[in-house]
Short mmCIF file of C-alpha atoms in Angstrom, two decimals:
data_model
loop_
_atom_site.label_atom_id
_atom_site.label_comp_id
_atom_site.label_asym_id
_atom_site.label_seq_id
_atom_site.Cartn_x
_atom_site.Cartn_y
_atom_site.Cartn_z
CA MET A 1 0.00 0.00 0.00
CA SER A 2 1.37 3.43 -0.94
CA ASP A 3 1.67 6.28 1.58
CA PHE A 4 -1.14 8.09 -0.21
CA GLU A 5 -3.47 5.06 0.01
CA PHE A 6 -2.53 4.64 3.66
CA ASN A 7 -3.48 8.24 4.39
CA GLN A 8 -6.72 7.94 2.43
CA ASN A 9 -7.73 4.95 4.54
CA LEU A 10 -7.00 6.86 7.74
CA TYR A 11 -8.91 9.93 6.57
CA LYS A 12 -12.20 8.28 5.57
CA ALA A 13 -14.79 11.03 5.45
CA VAL A 14 -18.51 11.25 6.07
CA GLU A 15 -20.04 12.25 2.71
CA PHE A 16 -22.09 15.06 4.23
CA LEU A 17 -18.94 16.73 5.54
CA THR A 18 -16.99 16.56 2.30
CA LYS A 19 -19.41 17.35 -0.51
CA LYS A 20 -19.00 20.84 -1.95
CA ASP A 21 -22.35 21.48 -3.71
CA PHE A 22 -24.17 23.28 -0.90
CA LYS A 23 -26.90 25.77 -1.68
CA ASN A 24 -26.02 29.38 -0.95
CA ILE A 25 -28.38 30.27 1.90
CA GLU A 26 -28.18 33.73 3.46
CA ILE A 27 -28.15 34.03 7.24
CA PRO A 28 -30.75 36.50 8.59
CA LYS A 29 -29.28 39.92 9.36
CA LYS A 30 -31.12 40.03 12.69
CA MET A 31 -31.64 37.32 15.27
CA PRO A 32 -34.98 35.66 14.44
CA LEU A 33 -37.83 36.18 16.86
CA LYS A 34 -38.91 32.58 16.48
CA GLY A 35 -36.49 29.68 16.21
CA LEU A 36 -35.94 28.17 12.76
CA GLY A 37 -35.82 24.59 13.97
CA GLU A 38 -34.26 21.90 11.76
CA GLU A 39 -33.92 24.39 8.91
CA VAL A 40 -30.82 25.65 10.77
CA VAL A 41 -28.87 22.53 9.75
CA GLU A 42 -29.22 23.36 6.07
CA ILE A 43 -28.53 27.06 6.65
CA MET A 44 -25.39 26.35 8.64
CA ALA A 45 -24.17 23.63 6.27
CA SER A 46 -24.43 26.14 3.44
CA ASN A 47 -22.21 28.57 5.32
CA VAL A 48 -19.94 26.58 7.63
CA LEU A 49 -19.21 23.76 5.19
CA GLY A 50 -20.04 25.44 1.91
CA LYS A 51 -17.74 28.42 2.51
CA ALA A 52 -14.95 26.56 4.29
CA THR A 53 -11.30 26.18 3.34
CA TYR A 54 -10.78 22.42 3.18
CA LEU A 55 -7.44 21.40 4.64
CA ASP A 56 -7.57 17.95 3.04
CA LYS A 57 -7.64 19.26 -0.54
CA PRO A 58 -4.82 17.84 -2.69
CA VAL A 59 -3.42 21.37 -3.13
CA SER A 60 -3.67 22.40 0.54
CA PHE A 61 -0.03 23.00 1.51
CA ALA A 62 -0.14 26.35 3.29
CA HIS A 63 -0.43 26.30 7.07
CA MET A 64 0.40 24.51 10.32
CA ASP A 65 -3.17 23.22 10.34
CA PRO A 66 -3.69 19.59 9.30
CA PRO A 67 -6.98 17.99 8.31
CA THR A 68 -8.46 16.14 11.27
CA PRO A 69 -9.13 12.37 11.13
CA TRP A 70 -12.72 11.18 11.37
CA ILE A 71 -12.20 9.64 14.82
CA SER A 72 -11.69 13.17 16.19
CA TRP A 73 -15.04 14.30 14.73
CA ILE A 74 -16.89 11.60 16.66
CA MET A 75 -15.13 12.45 19.93
CA ALA A 76 -15.77 16.18 19.43
CA LEU A 77 -19.48 15.41 18.93
CA TRP A 78 -19.56 13.35 22.11
CA ASN A 79 -17.79 16.14 23.98
CA ALA A 80 -20.36 18.66 22.78
CA ARG A 81 -23.18 16.29 23.81
CA LEU A 82 -21.80 15.79 27.34
CA ASN A 83 -20.38 19.31 27.90
CA GLN A 84 -17.91 18.02 30.48
CA ASN A 85 -15.93 20.51 32.55
CA LEU A 86 -12.53 19.43 33.87
CA LEU A 87 -12.73 22.08 36.58
CA HIS A 88 -15.03 19.64 38.41
CA LYS A 89 -13.91 16.01 38.36
CA ASP A 90 -17.39 14.77 39.26
CA LEU A 91 -18.59 16.26 35.93
CA SER A 92 -15.73 14.73 33.95
CA PRO A 93 -14.54 11.48 35.57
CA PHE A 94 -13.29 9.81 32.39
CA ALA A 95 -12.29 13.06 30.67
CA THR A 96 -9.94 13.80 33.59
CA GLU A 97 -8.53 10.28 33.36
CA ALA A 98 -8.08 10.63 29.58
CA GLU A 99 -6.09 13.86 29.94
CA GLU A 100 -3.85 12.37 32.61
CA LEU A 101 -3.22 9.33 30.43
CA VAL A 102 -2.24 11.23 27.25
CA VAL A 103 0.05 13.52 29.25
CA GLU A 104 1.68 10.43 30.73
CA TRP A 105 2.21 9.00 27.23
CA ILE A 106 3.50 12.21 25.66
CA LYS A 107 5.80 13.29 28.51
CA SER A 108 7.88 10.12 28.12
CA TYR A 109 9.12 11.26 24.69
CA PHE A 110 10.52 14.42 26.30
CA LYS A 111 11.60 12.99 29.69
CA MET A 112 9.45 15.56 31.49
CA GLY A 113 7.85 15.13 34.90
CA GLY A 114 4.28 15.95 33.93
CA GLY A 115 1.92 18.65 32.76
CA HIS A 116 -1.57 19.32 31.51
CA LEU A 117 -3.59 20.15 28.40
CA CYS A 118 -4.64 23.69 27.60
CA SER A 119 -6.32 25.58 24.77
CA GLY A 120 -3.44 26.32 22.43
CA SER A 121 0.27 26.99 22.80
CA THR A 122 -0.25 30.69 23.52
CA ILE A 123 -1.69 29.60 26.88
CA ALA A 124 0.94 26.85 27.20
CA ASN A 125 3.78 29.37 26.71
CA LEU A 126 2.19 31.85 29.10
CA THR A 127 1.82 29.10 31.71
CA ALA A 128 5.48 28.08 31.39
CA LEU A 129 6.77 31.64 31.68
CA TRP A 130 4.52 32.40 34.63
CA VAL A 131 5.90 29.38 36.50
CA ALA A 132 9.47 30.22 35.41
CA ARG A 133 9.18 33.80 36.66
CA ASP A 134 7.79 32.80 40.04
CA LEU A 135 10.23 29.94 40.62
CA THR A 136 13.38 31.77 39.50
CA GLY A 137 12.60 35.37 40.46
CA SER A 138 13.80 36.46 37.01
CA ASN A 139 12.08 39.40 35.35
CA SER A 140 13.53 39.13 31.84
CA ILE A 141 12.85 36.84 28.89
CA VAL A 142 15.44 36.31 26.16
CA THR A 143 14.33 34.82 22.85
CA SER A 144 14.93 35.16 19.12
CA LYS A 145 13.25 37.61 16.77
CA ALA A 146 11.74 34.59 15.02
CA SER A 147 9.83 33.46 18.11
CA HIS A 148 6.06 33.25 18.07
CA ILE A 149 4.08 36.35 19.08
CA SER A 150 2.77 34.47 22.10
CA ILE A 151 6.13 35.02 23.82
CA GLU A 152 5.75 38.78 23.44
CA LYS A 153 2.16 38.55 24.68
CA ALA A 154 3.30 36.56 27.72
CA ALA A 155 6.01 39.12 28.53
CA LYS A 156 3.43 41.91 28.44
CA ILE A 157 0.90 40.01 30.57
CA LEU A 158 3.57 39.02 33.12
CA ASN A 159 5.11 42.51 33.10
CA MET A 160 8.52 41.11 32.14
CA LYS A 161 11.30 42.61 30.05
CA LEU A 162 11.60 40.97 26.62
CA ILE A 163 14.95 40.86 24.83
CA LYS A 164 14.81 39.77 21.19
CA ILE A 165 17.96 38.34 19.62
CA ASP A 166 18.87 38.37 15.93
CA THR A 167 18.68 35.12 14.02
CA LYS A 168 21.13 33.34 11.76
CA ILE A 169 20.35 32.95 8.08
CA ASP A 170 18.35 29.76 8.71
CA GLY A 171 16.06 31.50 11.21
CA SER A 172 17.55 29.99 14.38
CA ILE A 173 18.76 32.14 17.26
CA ASP A 174 22.24 33.63 16.81
CA GLU A 175 23.98 32.57 20.01
CA LYS A 176 26.86 34.95 19.25
CA LYS A 177 24.45 37.87 19.76
CA LEU A 178 23.26 36.69 23.18
CA PRO A 179 23.88 38.96 26.17
CA ASP A 180 24.64 37.55 29.62
CA ILE A 181 21.58 35.33 30.22
CA LYS A 182 22.47 33.70 33.54
CA ASP A 183 19.76 35.69 35.37
CA SER A 184 17.17 35.47 32.59
CA ILE A 185 14.57 33.03 31.28
CA LEU A 186 15.57 31.73 27.86
CA VAL A 187 12.95 30.69 25.29
CA LEU A 188 14.18 28.51 22.42
CA ASN A 189 12.26 27.27 19.39
CA ALA A 190 11.74 23.76 18.12
CA GLY A 191 10.41 24.81 14.72
CA THR A 192 9.92 28.55 14.18
CA THR A 193 6.61 29.65 12.70
CA CYS A 194 8.09 31.13 9.55
CA SER A 195 10.92 28.84 8.47
CA GLY A 196 10.65 25.88 10.85
CA ALA A 197 14.15 26.49 12.25
CA ILE A 198 15.36 24.72 15.38
CA ASP A 199 17.43 26.67 17.90
CA ASN A 200 20.66 25.38 19.42
CA PHE A 201 19.66 23.26 22.42
CA ASN A 202 23.21 23.39 23.75
CA LEU A 203 22.09 26.73 25.21
CA ILE A 204 19.82 24.89 27.64
CA GLY A 205 21.09 25.42 31.19
CA LYS A 206 22.84 28.73 30.46
CA ALA A 207 19.91 30.71 31.87
CA LYS A 208 17.93 30.45 35.10
CA TRP A 209 15.22 28.59 33.18
CA THR A 210 14.95 27.34 29.62
CA HIS A 211 11.55 26.96 28.01
CA ILE A 212 11.23 25.28 24.60
CA ASP A 213 8.41 26.46 22.36
CA ALA A 214 7.91 23.17 20.50
CA ALA A 215 4.39 24.01 19.36
CA TYR A 216 5.19 23.07 15.79
CA GLY A 217 8.18 20.73 15.83
CA GLY A 218 7.76 18.94 19.15
CA ALA A 219 5.87 15.97 17.71
CA LEU A 220 9.01 15.01 15.76
CA ARG A 221 10.00 13.23 18.98
CA LEU A 222 7.41 10.58 18.06
CA SER A 223 9.31 9.79 14.85
CA SER A 224 12.30 7.50 15.31
CA LYS A 225 13.62 8.83 12.00
CA TYR A 226 13.51 12.53 12.94
CA SER A 227 13.58 12.53 16.75
CA SER A 228 17.31 13.34 16.72
CA LEU A 229 16.52 16.78 15.26
CA LEU A 230 15.41 17.68 18.79
CA SER A 231 18.28 16.07 20.69
CA GLY A 232 18.80 17.88 23.98
CA ILE A 233 15.19 19.05 24.33
CA GLU A 234 14.85 16.67 27.28
CA ASN A 235 17.15 18.97 29.29
CA ALA A 236 14.70 21.88 29.20
CA ASP A 237 12.75 23.06 32.24
CA SER A 238 9.47 23.31 30.32
CA ILE A 239 8.13 22.47 26.85
CA SER A 240 4.98 23.52 25.01
CA LEU A 241 3.50 21.36 22.26
CA SER A 242 0.54 22.00 19.96
CA ALA A 243 -1.52 18.85 19.51
CA HIS A 244 -3.48 20.60 16.74
CA LYS A 245 -0.46 20.45 14.47
CA TRP A 246 1.41 17.15 14.02
CA LEU A 247 -0.92 15.25 16.35
CA TYR A 248 -3.87 16.08 14.05
CA GLN A 249 -6.23 17.50 16.69
CA PRO A 250 -9.07 19.97 16.21
CA LYS A 251 -8.46 23.47 17.55
CA ASP A 252 -7.60 24.25 20.34
CA SER A 253 -5.38 21.57 21.82
CA ALA A 254 -1.96 21.96 23.40
CA ILE A 255 0.18 20.45 26.14
CA ILE A 256 2.47 22.16 28.64
CA LEU A 257 5.14 19.95 30.22
CA PHE A 258 7.48 20.63 33.14
CA LYS A 259 10.65 18.87 34.24
CA ASN A 260 9.78 19.41 37.92
CA ILE A 261 6.01 19.11 37.92
CA ASN A 262 5.69 19.25 41.71
CA LYS A 263 7.33 22.68 41.96
CA ALA A 264 5.39 23.89 38.93
CA ASN A 265 2.09 22.77 40.44
CA GLU A 266 2.86 24.65 43.65
CA ILE A 267 2.84 27.86 41.59
CA MET A 268 -0.16 27.18 39.37
CA SER A 269 -2.57 25.33 41.71
CA PHE A 270 -5.49 27.15 43.32
CA ALA A 271 -8.06 25.81 45.75
CA SER A 272 -11.54 27.13 46.46
CA SER A 273 -14.50 26.22 48.63
CA TYR A 274 -16.54 25.29 45.54
CA LEU A 275 -13.88 22.91 44.13
CA SER A 276 -13.39 19.30 45.18
CA SER A 277 -9.75 19.45 44.06
CA ALA A 278 -7.26 22.20 43.18
CA ASN A 279 -7.52 23.91 39.81
CA VAL A 280 -4.16 23.65 38.01
CA GLY A 281 -3.06 26.12 35.33
CA ILE A 282 -4.43 29.31 33.82
CA GLN A 283 -7.75 27.97 32.64
CA GLY A 284 -10.64 27.34 34.98
CA SER A 285 -13.48 25.73 33.07
CA LYS A 286 -11.89 23.52 30.45
CA GLY A 287 -13.28 21.11 27.86
CA ALA A 288 -12.43 17.44 27.41
CA ASN A 289 -9.74 17.76 24.73
CA GLY A 290 -7.90 14.82 26.25
CA VAL A 291 -10.70 12.53 25.12
CA ILE A 292 -10.16 13.51 21.47
CA LEU A 293 -6.39 13.22 21.72
CA LEU A 294 -6.61 9.84 23.46
CA ALA A 295 -8.93 8.47 20.76
CA THR A 296 -6.62 9.78 18.02
CA LEU A 297 -3.51 8.22 19.58
CA LEU A 298 -5.34 4.93 20.11
CA TYR A 299 -6.58 4.98 16.51
CA PHE A 300 -3.25 5.74 14.85
CA GLY A 301 -0.87 4.24 17.38
CA ARG A 302 2.72 5.46 17.60
CA GLU A 303 3.49 3.85 14.23
CA GLY A 304 0.59 5.62 12.50
CA ILE A 305 1.56 9.05 13.85
CA GLU A 306 5.17 8.39 12.91
CA LYS A 307 4.20 7.37 9.38
CA LEU A 308 2.17 10.57 8.93
CA ILE A 309 5.04 12.73 10.22
CA ASN A 310 7.60 10.94 8.04
CA ASN A 311 5.34 11.32 5.01
CA SER A 312 5.03 15.06 5.68
CA ILE A 313 8.82 15.44 5.67
CA LYS A 314 9.04 13.26 2.56
CA ASN A 315 6.50 15.46 0.76
CA ALA A 316 8.38 18.62 1.79
CA ASN A 317 11.63 17.19 0.43
CA MET A 318 9.94 16.12 -2.82
CA PHE A 319 8.50 19.60 -3.15
CA TYR A 320 11.90 21.23 -2.55
CA ASN A 321 13.63 18.93 -5.07
CA GLU A 322 11.11 19.89 -7.74
CA LEU A 323 11.19 23.61 -6.92
CA ILE A 324 14.95 23.94 -7.34
CA LYS A 325 14.59 22.69 -10.93
CA ILE A 326 12.40 25.68 -11.86
CA LYS A 327 14.55 28.58 -13.05
CA GLU A 328 11.90 31.23 -12.20
CA ILE A 329 11.87 30.15 -8.55
CA GLU A 330 14.26 31.18 -5.78
CA VAL A 331 14.21 28.72 -2.85
CA PHE A 332 15.33 29.88 0.59
CA LYS A 333 16.86 26.61 1.81
CA LYS A 334 16.15 22.90 2.06
CA PRO A 335 13.36 22.29 4.59
CA VAL A 336 14.26 20.72 7.94
CA THR A 337 10.87 20.44 9.58
CA GLY A 338 8.56 20.37 6.57
CA ILE A 339 8.43 24.13 5.88
CA THR A 340 9.64 25.41 2.50
CA LEU A 341 10.11 29.09 1.64
CA PHE A 342 10.38 30.23 -1.97
CA ARG A 343 9.58 33.17 -4.25
CA PRO A 344 9.11 33.78 -7.96
CA THR A 345 11.81 35.79 -9.71
CA ASN A 346 9.69 36.88 -12.68
CA MET A 347 6.78 38.53 -10.81
CA LYS A 348 5.78 39.89 -7.41
CA THR A 349 5.03 37.36 -4.69
CA GLU A 350 1.55 38.78 -4.10
CA GLU A 351 0.76 38.64 -7.82
CA PHE A 352 1.81 35.00 -8.03
CA LEU A 353 -0.15 33.97 -4.93
CA ALA A 354 -3.29 35.57 -6.37
CA LYS A 355 -3.13 33.18 -9.34
CA LEU A 356 -3.10 30.07 -7.14
CA PRO A 357 -5.83 28.38 -5.06
CA LYS A 358 -6.18 30.24 -1.75
CA GLU A 359 -5.44 27.14 0.34
CA MET A 360 -2.27 26.22 -1.53
CA PHE A 361 0.30 28.51 0.16
CA SER A 362 0.70 31.24 2.76
CA LYS A 363 3.37 33.93 3.00
CA CYS A 364 5.86 35.26 5.52
CA ILE A 365 8.70 37.73 5.92
CA ASN A 366 12.09 36.11 6.42
CA ASN A 367 15.36 38.07 6.62
CA ASN A 368 13.40 41.16 5.49
CA LYS A 369 12.26 39.38 2.31
CA GLU A 370 8.74 38.29 1.43
CA TYR A 371 8.47 34.57 0.77
CA ILE A 372 5.77 32.12 -0.18
CA ARG A 373 5.46 29.55 2.59
CA SER A 374 4.57 25.90 2.27
CA VAL A 375 3.86 23.69 5.29
CA ALA A 376 3.61 19.97 4.52
CA LEU A 377 1.06 18.95 7.17
CA ASN A 378 -1.67 17.70 4.83
CA PRO A 379 -1.27 13.91 4.45
CA LEU A 380 -3.41 14.02 1.29
CA ALA A 381 -1.37 16.70 -0.51
CA ASP A 382 -0.57 15.94 -4.14
CA VAL A 383 2.94 17.35 -4.65
CA ASP A 384 2.91 16.63 -8.39
CA LYS A 385 -0.32 18.58 -8.83
CA ILE A 386 1.03 21.49 -6.77
CA ILE A 387 4.22 21.67 -8.85
CA GLU A 388 2.17 21.46 -12.04
CA LEU A 389 0.08 24.49 -10.98
CA ILE A 390 3.20 26.46 -10.04
CA LYS A 391 4.75 25.86 -13.45
CA GLU A 392 1.50 26.65 -15.22
CA HIS A 393 1.03 30.04 -13.52
CA LEU A 394 4.68 31.04 -13.77
CA LYS A 395 4.31 30.98 -17.56
CA GLU A 396 1.31 33.31 -17.59
#
């Protein structure tokens, strides 16, 4: 069985959720006085599904947002039906157990002590830096200029000084430009948002605390073939990981992990008279995302996740090898974590993007240049078709 056939089997779809011939039904401009009943299903299908960007299209190669497998749809439906709240364990007995179990599974790949799920890596990063500030007493964060905006948000929320360091040509932090960081909190990247660069993990331990933003690249630890790209990450004090990237979860699903979970929990645990147990982390009321992640990991298994990750890297390398053959294309560098940056030399980037399907590529600024950005997270991407369209529109 080919990789493409394997992925097709894993991404079986319900026909209702994949057909594209919905009627165009306008939504009322004002809230109706009387409810519309079952008619709402058709109205919403026309808009939610009919106007959607489908991440499983063969030409979808643009963002860090993979198509979700059907098993996650079922679990999300059950979650909506039950409306469980992990703030109260009596309302979410199995959901609490599911979250604890997936954290136990995932933490072993990073040699961390423990952690919890949260709604996205912005909250995961904020949580890590909050704990780091309170445990170390440091009031400054040092990170690269290529770091995600969530680090800057966290610094502002926590009232901490943020020092941004220049990057090397590949987008990783330039350690030669670092100031004295022994009294600071250092944030390193395992896959920058723009170019997918990985920072030098030999810097871990040089600061009072080292947090790794592994939102994008962290899942590479589940691939025996590519795990070594993140060698040394296990020495960090905290790690954030987005499950809604290479673990194929619906938004919003992330994990925050700590080396010393007991000390971390002392900072981020709060008790109240209306709670049967302490609330851990920034979020109070929290949905049962662990149920969806548990079902996905059970469905794929480690080997299935690894095969999907390896196929993503394979597709990115195929794409790069074809791009460098096209004389009208300038390619930034060979992708390391599945992200390829390139630009046309015979027309403006914006002009070229406008010719292509909207879900095919995104764009970013790298080293003060505008690039077209490809992220190989769609297991059903057709690289040959994508290259064909590039060549076709370059000639126009």
